[in-house]
Short mmCIF file of C-alpha atoms and ligand atoms in Angstrom, two decimals:
data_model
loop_
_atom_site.label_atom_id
_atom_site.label_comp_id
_atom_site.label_asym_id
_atom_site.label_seq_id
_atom_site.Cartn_x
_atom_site.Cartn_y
_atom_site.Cartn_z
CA UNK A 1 57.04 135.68 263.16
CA UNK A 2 60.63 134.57 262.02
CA UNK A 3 61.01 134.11 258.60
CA UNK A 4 61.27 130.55 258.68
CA UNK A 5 57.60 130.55 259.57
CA UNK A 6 55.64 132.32 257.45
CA UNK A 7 54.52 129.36 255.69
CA UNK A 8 52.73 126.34 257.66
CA UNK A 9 51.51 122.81 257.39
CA UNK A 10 50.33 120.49 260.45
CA UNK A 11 48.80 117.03 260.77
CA UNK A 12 48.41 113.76 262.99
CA UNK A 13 50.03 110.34 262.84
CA UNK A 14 47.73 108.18 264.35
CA UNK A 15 49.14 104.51 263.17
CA UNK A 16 52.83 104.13 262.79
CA UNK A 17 54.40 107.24 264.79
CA UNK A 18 57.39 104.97 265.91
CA UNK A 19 57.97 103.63 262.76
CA UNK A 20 57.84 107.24 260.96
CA UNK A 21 60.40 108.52 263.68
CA UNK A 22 62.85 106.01 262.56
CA UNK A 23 62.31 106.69 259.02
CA UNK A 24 63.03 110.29 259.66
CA UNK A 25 65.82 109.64 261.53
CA UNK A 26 67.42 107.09 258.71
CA UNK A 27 66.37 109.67 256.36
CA UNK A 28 68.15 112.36 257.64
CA UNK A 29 71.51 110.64 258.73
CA UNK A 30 71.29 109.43 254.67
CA UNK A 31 70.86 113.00 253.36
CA UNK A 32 73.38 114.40 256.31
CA UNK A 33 70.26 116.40 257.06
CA UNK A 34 70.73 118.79 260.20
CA UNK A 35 68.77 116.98 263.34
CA UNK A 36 67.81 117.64 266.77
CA UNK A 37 66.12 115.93 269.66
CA UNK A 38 64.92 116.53 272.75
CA UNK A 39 62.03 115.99 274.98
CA UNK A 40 59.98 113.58 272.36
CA UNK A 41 60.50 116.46 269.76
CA UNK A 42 62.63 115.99 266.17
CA UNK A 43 63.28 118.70 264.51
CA UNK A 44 64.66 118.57 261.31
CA UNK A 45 66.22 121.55 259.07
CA UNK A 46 66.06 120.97 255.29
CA UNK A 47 66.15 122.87 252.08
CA UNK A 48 65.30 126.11 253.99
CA UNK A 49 62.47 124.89 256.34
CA UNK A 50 61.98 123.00 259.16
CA UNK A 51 59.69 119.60 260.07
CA UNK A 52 58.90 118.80 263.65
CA UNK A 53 57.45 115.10 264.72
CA UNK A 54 56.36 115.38 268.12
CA UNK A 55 55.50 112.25 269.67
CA UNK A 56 53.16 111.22 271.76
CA UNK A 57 51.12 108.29 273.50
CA UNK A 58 48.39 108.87 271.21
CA UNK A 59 50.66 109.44 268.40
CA UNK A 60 52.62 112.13 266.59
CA UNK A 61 51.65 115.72 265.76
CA UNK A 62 53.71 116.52 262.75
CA UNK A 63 54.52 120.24 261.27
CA UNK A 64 56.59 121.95 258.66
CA UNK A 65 57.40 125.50 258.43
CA UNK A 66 58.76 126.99 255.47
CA UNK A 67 59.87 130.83 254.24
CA UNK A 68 57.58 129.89 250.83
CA UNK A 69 54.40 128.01 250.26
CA UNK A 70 55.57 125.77 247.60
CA UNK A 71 58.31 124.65 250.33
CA UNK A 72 55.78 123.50 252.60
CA UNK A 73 54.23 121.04 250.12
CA UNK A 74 57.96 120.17 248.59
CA UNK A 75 58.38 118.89 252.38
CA UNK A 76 54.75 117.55 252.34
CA UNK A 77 55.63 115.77 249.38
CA UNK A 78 58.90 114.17 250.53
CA UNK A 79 57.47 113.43 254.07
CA UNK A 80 54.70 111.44 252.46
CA UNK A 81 56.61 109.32 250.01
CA UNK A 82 59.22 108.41 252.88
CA UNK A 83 56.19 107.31 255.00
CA UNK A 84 54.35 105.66 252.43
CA UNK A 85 57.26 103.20 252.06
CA UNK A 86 56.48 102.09 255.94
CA UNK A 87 52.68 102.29 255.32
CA UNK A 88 52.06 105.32 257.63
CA UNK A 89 50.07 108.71 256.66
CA UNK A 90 49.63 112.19 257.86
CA UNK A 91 46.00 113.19 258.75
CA UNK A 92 46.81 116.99 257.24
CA UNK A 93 44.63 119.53 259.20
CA UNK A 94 43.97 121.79 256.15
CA UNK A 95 45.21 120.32 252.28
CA UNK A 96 43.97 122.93 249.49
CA UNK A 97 42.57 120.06 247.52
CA UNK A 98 42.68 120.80 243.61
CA UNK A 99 45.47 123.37 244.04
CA UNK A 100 47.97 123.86 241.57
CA UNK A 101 51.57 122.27 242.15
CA UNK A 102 52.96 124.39 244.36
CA UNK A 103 55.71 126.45 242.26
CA UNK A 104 53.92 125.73 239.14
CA UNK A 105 53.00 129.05 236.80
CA UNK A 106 50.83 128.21 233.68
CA UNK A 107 52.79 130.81 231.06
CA UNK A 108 51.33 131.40 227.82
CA UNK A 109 54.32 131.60 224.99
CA UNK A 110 55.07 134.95 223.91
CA UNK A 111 58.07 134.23 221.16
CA UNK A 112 60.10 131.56 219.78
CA UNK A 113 63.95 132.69 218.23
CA UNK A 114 66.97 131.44 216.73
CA UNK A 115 69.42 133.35 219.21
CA UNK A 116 72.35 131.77 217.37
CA UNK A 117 72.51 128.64 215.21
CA UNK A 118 72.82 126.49 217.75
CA UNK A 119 69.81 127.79 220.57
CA UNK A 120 66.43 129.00 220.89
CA UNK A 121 65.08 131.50 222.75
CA UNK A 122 61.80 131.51 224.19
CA UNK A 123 60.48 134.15 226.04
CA UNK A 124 57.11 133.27 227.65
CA UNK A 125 54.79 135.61 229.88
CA UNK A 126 53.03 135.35 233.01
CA UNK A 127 52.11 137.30 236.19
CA UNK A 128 54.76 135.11 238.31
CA UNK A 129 57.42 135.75 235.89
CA UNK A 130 59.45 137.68 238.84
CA UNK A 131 59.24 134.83 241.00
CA UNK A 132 62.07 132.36 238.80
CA UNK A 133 64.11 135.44 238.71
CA UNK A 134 65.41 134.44 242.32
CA UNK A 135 66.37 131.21 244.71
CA UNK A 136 67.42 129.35 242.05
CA UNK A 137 68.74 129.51 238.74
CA UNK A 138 67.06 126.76 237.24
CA UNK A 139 63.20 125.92 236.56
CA UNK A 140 61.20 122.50 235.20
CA UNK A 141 59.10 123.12 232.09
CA UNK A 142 56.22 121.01 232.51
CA UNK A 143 55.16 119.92 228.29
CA UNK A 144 51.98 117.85 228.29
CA UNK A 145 51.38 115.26 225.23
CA UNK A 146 50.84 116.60 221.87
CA UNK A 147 47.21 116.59 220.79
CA UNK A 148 45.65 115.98 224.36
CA UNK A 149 44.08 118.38 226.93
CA UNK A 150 47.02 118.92 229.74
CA UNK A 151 46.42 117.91 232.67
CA UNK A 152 48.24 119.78 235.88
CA UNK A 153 49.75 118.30 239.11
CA UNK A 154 47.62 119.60 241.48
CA UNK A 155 47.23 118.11 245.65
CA UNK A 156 45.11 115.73 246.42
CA UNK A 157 42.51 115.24 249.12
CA UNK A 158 46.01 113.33 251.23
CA UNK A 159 48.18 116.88 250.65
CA UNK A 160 50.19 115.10 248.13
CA UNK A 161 50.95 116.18 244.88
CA UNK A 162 49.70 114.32 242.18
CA UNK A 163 51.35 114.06 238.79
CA UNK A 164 49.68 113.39 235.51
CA UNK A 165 50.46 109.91 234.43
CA UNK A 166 49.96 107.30 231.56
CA UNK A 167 48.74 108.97 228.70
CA UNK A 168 48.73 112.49 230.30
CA UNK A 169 52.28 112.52 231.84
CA UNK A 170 54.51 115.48 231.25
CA UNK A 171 58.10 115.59 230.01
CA UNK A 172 59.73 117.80 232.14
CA UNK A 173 62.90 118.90 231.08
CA UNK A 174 64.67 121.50 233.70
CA UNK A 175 65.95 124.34 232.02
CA UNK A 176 68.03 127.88 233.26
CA UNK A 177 66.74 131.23 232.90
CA UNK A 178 68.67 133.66 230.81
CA UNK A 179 66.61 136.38 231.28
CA UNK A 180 63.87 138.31 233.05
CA UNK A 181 62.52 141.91 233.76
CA UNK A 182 58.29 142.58 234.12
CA UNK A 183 55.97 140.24 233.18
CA UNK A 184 58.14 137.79 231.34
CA UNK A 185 60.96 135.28 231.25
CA UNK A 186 63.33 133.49 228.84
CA UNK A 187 65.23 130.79 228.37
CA UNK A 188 67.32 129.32 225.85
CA UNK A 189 67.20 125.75 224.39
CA UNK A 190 70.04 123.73 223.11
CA UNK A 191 68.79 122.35 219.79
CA UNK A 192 69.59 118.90 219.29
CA UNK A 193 68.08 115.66 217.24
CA UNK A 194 65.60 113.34 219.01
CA UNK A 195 64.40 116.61 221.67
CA UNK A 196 60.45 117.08 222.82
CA UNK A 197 61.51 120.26 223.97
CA UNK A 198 62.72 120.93 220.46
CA UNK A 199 59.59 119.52 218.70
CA UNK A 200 57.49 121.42 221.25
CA UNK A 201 59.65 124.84 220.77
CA UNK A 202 59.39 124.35 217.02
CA UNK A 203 55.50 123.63 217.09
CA UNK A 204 54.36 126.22 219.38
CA UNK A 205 53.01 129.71 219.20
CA UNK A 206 51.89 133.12 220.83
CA UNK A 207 49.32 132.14 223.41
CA UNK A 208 50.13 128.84 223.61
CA UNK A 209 50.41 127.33 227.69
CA UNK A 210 52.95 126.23 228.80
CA UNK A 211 53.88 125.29 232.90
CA UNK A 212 57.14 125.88 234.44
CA UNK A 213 57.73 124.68 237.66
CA UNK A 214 60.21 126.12 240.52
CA UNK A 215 62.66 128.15 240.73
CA UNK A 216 65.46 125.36 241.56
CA UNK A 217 68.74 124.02 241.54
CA UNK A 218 71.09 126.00 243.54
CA UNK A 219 72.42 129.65 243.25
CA UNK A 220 75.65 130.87 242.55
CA UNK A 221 78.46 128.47 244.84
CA UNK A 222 79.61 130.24 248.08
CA UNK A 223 83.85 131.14 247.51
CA UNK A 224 86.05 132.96 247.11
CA UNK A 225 86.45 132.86 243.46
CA UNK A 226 84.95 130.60 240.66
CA UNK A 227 86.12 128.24 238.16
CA UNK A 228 83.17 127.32 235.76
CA UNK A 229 83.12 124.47 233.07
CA UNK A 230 80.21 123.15 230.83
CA UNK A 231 79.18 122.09 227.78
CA UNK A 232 75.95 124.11 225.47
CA UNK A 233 73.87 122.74 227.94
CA UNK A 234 75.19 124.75 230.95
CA UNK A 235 76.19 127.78 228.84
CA UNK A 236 72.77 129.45 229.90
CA UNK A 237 73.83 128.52 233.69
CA UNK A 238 77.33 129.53 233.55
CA UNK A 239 76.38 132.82 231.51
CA UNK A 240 73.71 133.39 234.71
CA UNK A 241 76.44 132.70 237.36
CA UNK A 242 78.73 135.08 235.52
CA UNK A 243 76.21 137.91 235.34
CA UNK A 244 75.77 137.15 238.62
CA UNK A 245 79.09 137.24 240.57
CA UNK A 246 81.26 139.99 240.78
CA UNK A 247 83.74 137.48 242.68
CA UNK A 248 87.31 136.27 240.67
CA UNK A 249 85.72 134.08 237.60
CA UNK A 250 87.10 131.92 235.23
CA UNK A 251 84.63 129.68 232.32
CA UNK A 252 85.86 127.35 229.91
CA UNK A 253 83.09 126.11 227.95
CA UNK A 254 82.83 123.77 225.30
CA UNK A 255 80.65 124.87 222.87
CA UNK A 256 80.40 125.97 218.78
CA UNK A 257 82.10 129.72 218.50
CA UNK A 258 78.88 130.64 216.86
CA UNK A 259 77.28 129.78 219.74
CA UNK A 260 79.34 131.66 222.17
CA UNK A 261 77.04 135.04 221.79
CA UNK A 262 77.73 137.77 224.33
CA UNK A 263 80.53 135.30 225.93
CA UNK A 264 82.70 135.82 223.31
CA UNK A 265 83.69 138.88 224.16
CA UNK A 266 83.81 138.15 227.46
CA UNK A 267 87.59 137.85 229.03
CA UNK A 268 86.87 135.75 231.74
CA UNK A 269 85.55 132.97 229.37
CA UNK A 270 87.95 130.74 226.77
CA UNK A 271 86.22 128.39 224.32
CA UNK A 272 87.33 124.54 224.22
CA UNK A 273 86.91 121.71 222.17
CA UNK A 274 87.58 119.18 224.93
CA UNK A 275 86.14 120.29 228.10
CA UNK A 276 87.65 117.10 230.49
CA UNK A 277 91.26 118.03 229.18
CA UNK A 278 90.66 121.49 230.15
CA UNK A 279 89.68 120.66 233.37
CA UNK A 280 92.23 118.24 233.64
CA UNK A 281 94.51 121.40 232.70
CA UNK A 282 93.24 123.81 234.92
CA UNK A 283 95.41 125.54 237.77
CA UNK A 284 93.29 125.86 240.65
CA UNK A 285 93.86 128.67 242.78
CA UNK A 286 92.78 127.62 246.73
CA UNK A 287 89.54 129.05 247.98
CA UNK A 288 88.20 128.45 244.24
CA UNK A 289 84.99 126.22 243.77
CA UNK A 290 85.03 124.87 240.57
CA UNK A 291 82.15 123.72 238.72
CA UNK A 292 81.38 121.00 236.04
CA UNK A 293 78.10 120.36 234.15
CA UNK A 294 77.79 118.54 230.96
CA UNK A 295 77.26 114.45 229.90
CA UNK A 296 76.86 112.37 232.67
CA UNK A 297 79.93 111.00 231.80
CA UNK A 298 81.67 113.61 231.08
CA UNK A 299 80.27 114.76 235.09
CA UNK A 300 81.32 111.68 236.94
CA UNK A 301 84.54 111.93 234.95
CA UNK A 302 84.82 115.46 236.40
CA UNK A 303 83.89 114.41 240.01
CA UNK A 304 86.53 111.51 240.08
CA UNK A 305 89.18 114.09 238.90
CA UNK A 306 88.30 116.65 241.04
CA UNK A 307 88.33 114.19 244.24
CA UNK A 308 91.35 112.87 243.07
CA UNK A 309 92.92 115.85 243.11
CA UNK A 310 92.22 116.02 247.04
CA UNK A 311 89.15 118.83 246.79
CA UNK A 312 86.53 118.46 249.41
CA UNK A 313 82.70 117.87 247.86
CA UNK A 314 81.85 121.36 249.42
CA UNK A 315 84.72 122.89 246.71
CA UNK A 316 83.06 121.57 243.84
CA UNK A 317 80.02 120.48 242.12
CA UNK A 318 80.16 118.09 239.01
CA UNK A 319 76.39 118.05 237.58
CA UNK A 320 74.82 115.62 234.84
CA UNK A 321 73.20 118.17 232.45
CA UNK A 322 72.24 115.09 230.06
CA UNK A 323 72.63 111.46 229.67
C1 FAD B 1 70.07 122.17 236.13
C2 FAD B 1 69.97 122.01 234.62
C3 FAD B 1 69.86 123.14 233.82
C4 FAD B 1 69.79 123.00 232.42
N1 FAD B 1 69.67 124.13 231.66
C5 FAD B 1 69.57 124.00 230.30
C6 FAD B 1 69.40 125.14 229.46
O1 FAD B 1 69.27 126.29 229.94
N2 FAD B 1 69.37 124.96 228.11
C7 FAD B 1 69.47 123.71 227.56
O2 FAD B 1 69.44 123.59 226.33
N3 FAD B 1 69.60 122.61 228.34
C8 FAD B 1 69.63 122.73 229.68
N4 FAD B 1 69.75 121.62 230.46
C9 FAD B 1 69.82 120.30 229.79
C10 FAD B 1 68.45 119.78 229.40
O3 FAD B 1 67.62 119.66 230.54
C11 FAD B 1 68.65 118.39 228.74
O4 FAD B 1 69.39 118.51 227.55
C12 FAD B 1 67.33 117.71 228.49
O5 FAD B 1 67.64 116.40 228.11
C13 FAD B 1 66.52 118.40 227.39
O6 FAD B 1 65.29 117.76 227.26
P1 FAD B 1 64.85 117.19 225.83
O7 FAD B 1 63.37 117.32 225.74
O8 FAD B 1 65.62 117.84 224.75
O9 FAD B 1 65.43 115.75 225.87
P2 FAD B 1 65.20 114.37 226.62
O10 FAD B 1 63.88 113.74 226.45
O11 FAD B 1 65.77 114.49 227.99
O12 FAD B 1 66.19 113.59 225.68
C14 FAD B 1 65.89 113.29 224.34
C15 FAD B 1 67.15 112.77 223.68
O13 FAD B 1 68.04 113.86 223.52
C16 FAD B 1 69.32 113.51 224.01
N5 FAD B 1 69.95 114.74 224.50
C17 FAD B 1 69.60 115.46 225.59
N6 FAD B 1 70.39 116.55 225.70
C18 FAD B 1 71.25 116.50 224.65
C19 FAD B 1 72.31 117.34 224.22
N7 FAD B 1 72.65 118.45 224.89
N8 FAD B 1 72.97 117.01 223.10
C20 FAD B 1 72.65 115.90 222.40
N9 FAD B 1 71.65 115.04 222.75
C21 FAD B 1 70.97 115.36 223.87
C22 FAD B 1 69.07 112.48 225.08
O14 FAD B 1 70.18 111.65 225.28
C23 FAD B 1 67.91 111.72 224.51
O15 FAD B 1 68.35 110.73 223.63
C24 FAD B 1 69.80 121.72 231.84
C25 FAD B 1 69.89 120.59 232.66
C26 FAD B 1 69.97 120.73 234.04
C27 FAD B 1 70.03 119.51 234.91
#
């Protein structure tokens, strides 16, 4: 079995298959997803797996393959929100009704640190720790409301996900993991006024539950050499990516010098106090992809200069870290 199928969903459109074709088809031209037809079959490639509509008089038979389970229902989650919005459903032929989120690990809180004046580090622990070590460098913590009983996404009876709401809903900040080995994994926070995540971090203990969803977000970009900028918020990232790559790196990051921790000493990495001007500054060898994350402003700045300065959207990402 090829990798790409290891994981499997499949289900029946009864009422609607033309209209759900279409909506596929829109979809993917608006993502610039990969498509192919032939012979009353769509197949369409995205975020790793695959989702075939085959029509038919009576119908469509719909399926999704994926090289992870939690794919499957990201795709079963995304196929049934686009169809919803043209009033069509998927008879599923198997949901596992009451499951957990797929990618969602309840961790119980191990520690809580000052790593330097400026973050926290929490390390939490859990037996799928490993898992957010790899395919992607970034994870969702999933905080339910002080004072209540949480309440999980878990699929429904349809093979949607359903997410706590009202009362019960989660904040779900994403945040990047800075470290991991066994049974555990940490993260750092940025501590800043008016933060859940810093109430929560500052109210919680050992044992404590806490979810984290994912991994996500993208991995290290694919060139020749890299050019990374950010503000405290994408320190943890850019400090990832640079433990990562033993390709040509350069960081510029704007953050306090107490903050800077192993980075300081560092020569691939220069501290700034004005991270636009530095970018604005920057020589930029060719075959570099250069890489922004901060403010949203500060990110669409970023992505105006960058296009400006003739660089295809494949040579750089410009990322809203905050807003
Ligand atoms: C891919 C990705 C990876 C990230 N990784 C990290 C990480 O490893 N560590 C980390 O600290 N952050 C990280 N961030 C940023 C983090 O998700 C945001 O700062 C998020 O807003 C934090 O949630 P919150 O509970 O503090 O605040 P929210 O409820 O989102 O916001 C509360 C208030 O805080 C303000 N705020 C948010 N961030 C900041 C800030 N940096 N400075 C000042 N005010 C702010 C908001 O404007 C708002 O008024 C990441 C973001 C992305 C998209």
């Amino acid at each position: 079995m090829s990798a790409l199928g290891e994981y499997r969903a499949a289900g029946e459109i009864r009422q609607g298959a033309g209209a759900a074709l279409a909506a596929l088809k829109a979809r993917a031209a608006e993502w610039d997803l990969e498509l192919h037809e032939a012979d009353g079959l769509l197949t369409l490639l995205l975020w790793g797996g695959e989702l075939t509509c085959a029509v038919s008089p009576a119908g469509a038979r719909m399926a999704i393959r994926a090289p992870e389970r939690r794919l499957v229902q990201v795709i079963r989650d995304a196929l049934a929100e686009l169809l919803a919005a043209e009033g069509v459903a998927v008879a599923w032929d198997a949901v596992e009704e009451g499951a957990l989120a797929p990618g969602l690990a309840l961790m119980r809180v191990v520690s809580v640190r000052a790593r330097s004046p400026g973050f926290l580090r929490v390390r939490l622990r859990g037996e799928e720790a490993a898992r957010f070590a790899t395919g992607g460098l970034h994870f969702r913590l999933l905080l339910p409301p002080r004072g209540r009983a949480p309440v999980w996404p878990r699929i429904a009876a349809t093979g949607r996900t359903v997410w706590p709401e009202g009362r019960d809903a989660l904040h779900r900040p994403v945040y990047t993991l800075a470290g991991q080995a066994g049974d555990w994994l940490e993260f750092d926070i940025f501590r800043h006024a008016g933060s859940p995540t810093c109430h929560w971090a500052a109210s919680t203990g050992p044992g404590d539950t806490v979810g984290v969803i994912g991994p996500g977000g993208g991995w290290l970009p694919e060139a020749d050499r890299l050019m990374l900028l950010g503000d405290a918020t994408a320190l943890p990232a850019i400090a990832r990516m640079l433990a990562l790559t033993d390709r040509p790196a350069r960081a510029v990051l704007q953050v306090a010098a107490e903050d800077m921790g192993s980075l300081a000493a560092d020569p691939r990495v220069t501290r700034t106090d004005d991270l636009t001007a530095a970018l604005e500054a920057a020589q930029i060898a060719p075959g570099t992809h250069v890489w922004f994350a901060g403010h949203e402003d500060a990110a669409r700045r970023a992505r105006a200069h960058l296009a400006g300065r003739g660089m295809g959207k494949r040579d750089f990402t410009a990322a809203a870290y905050w807003s």
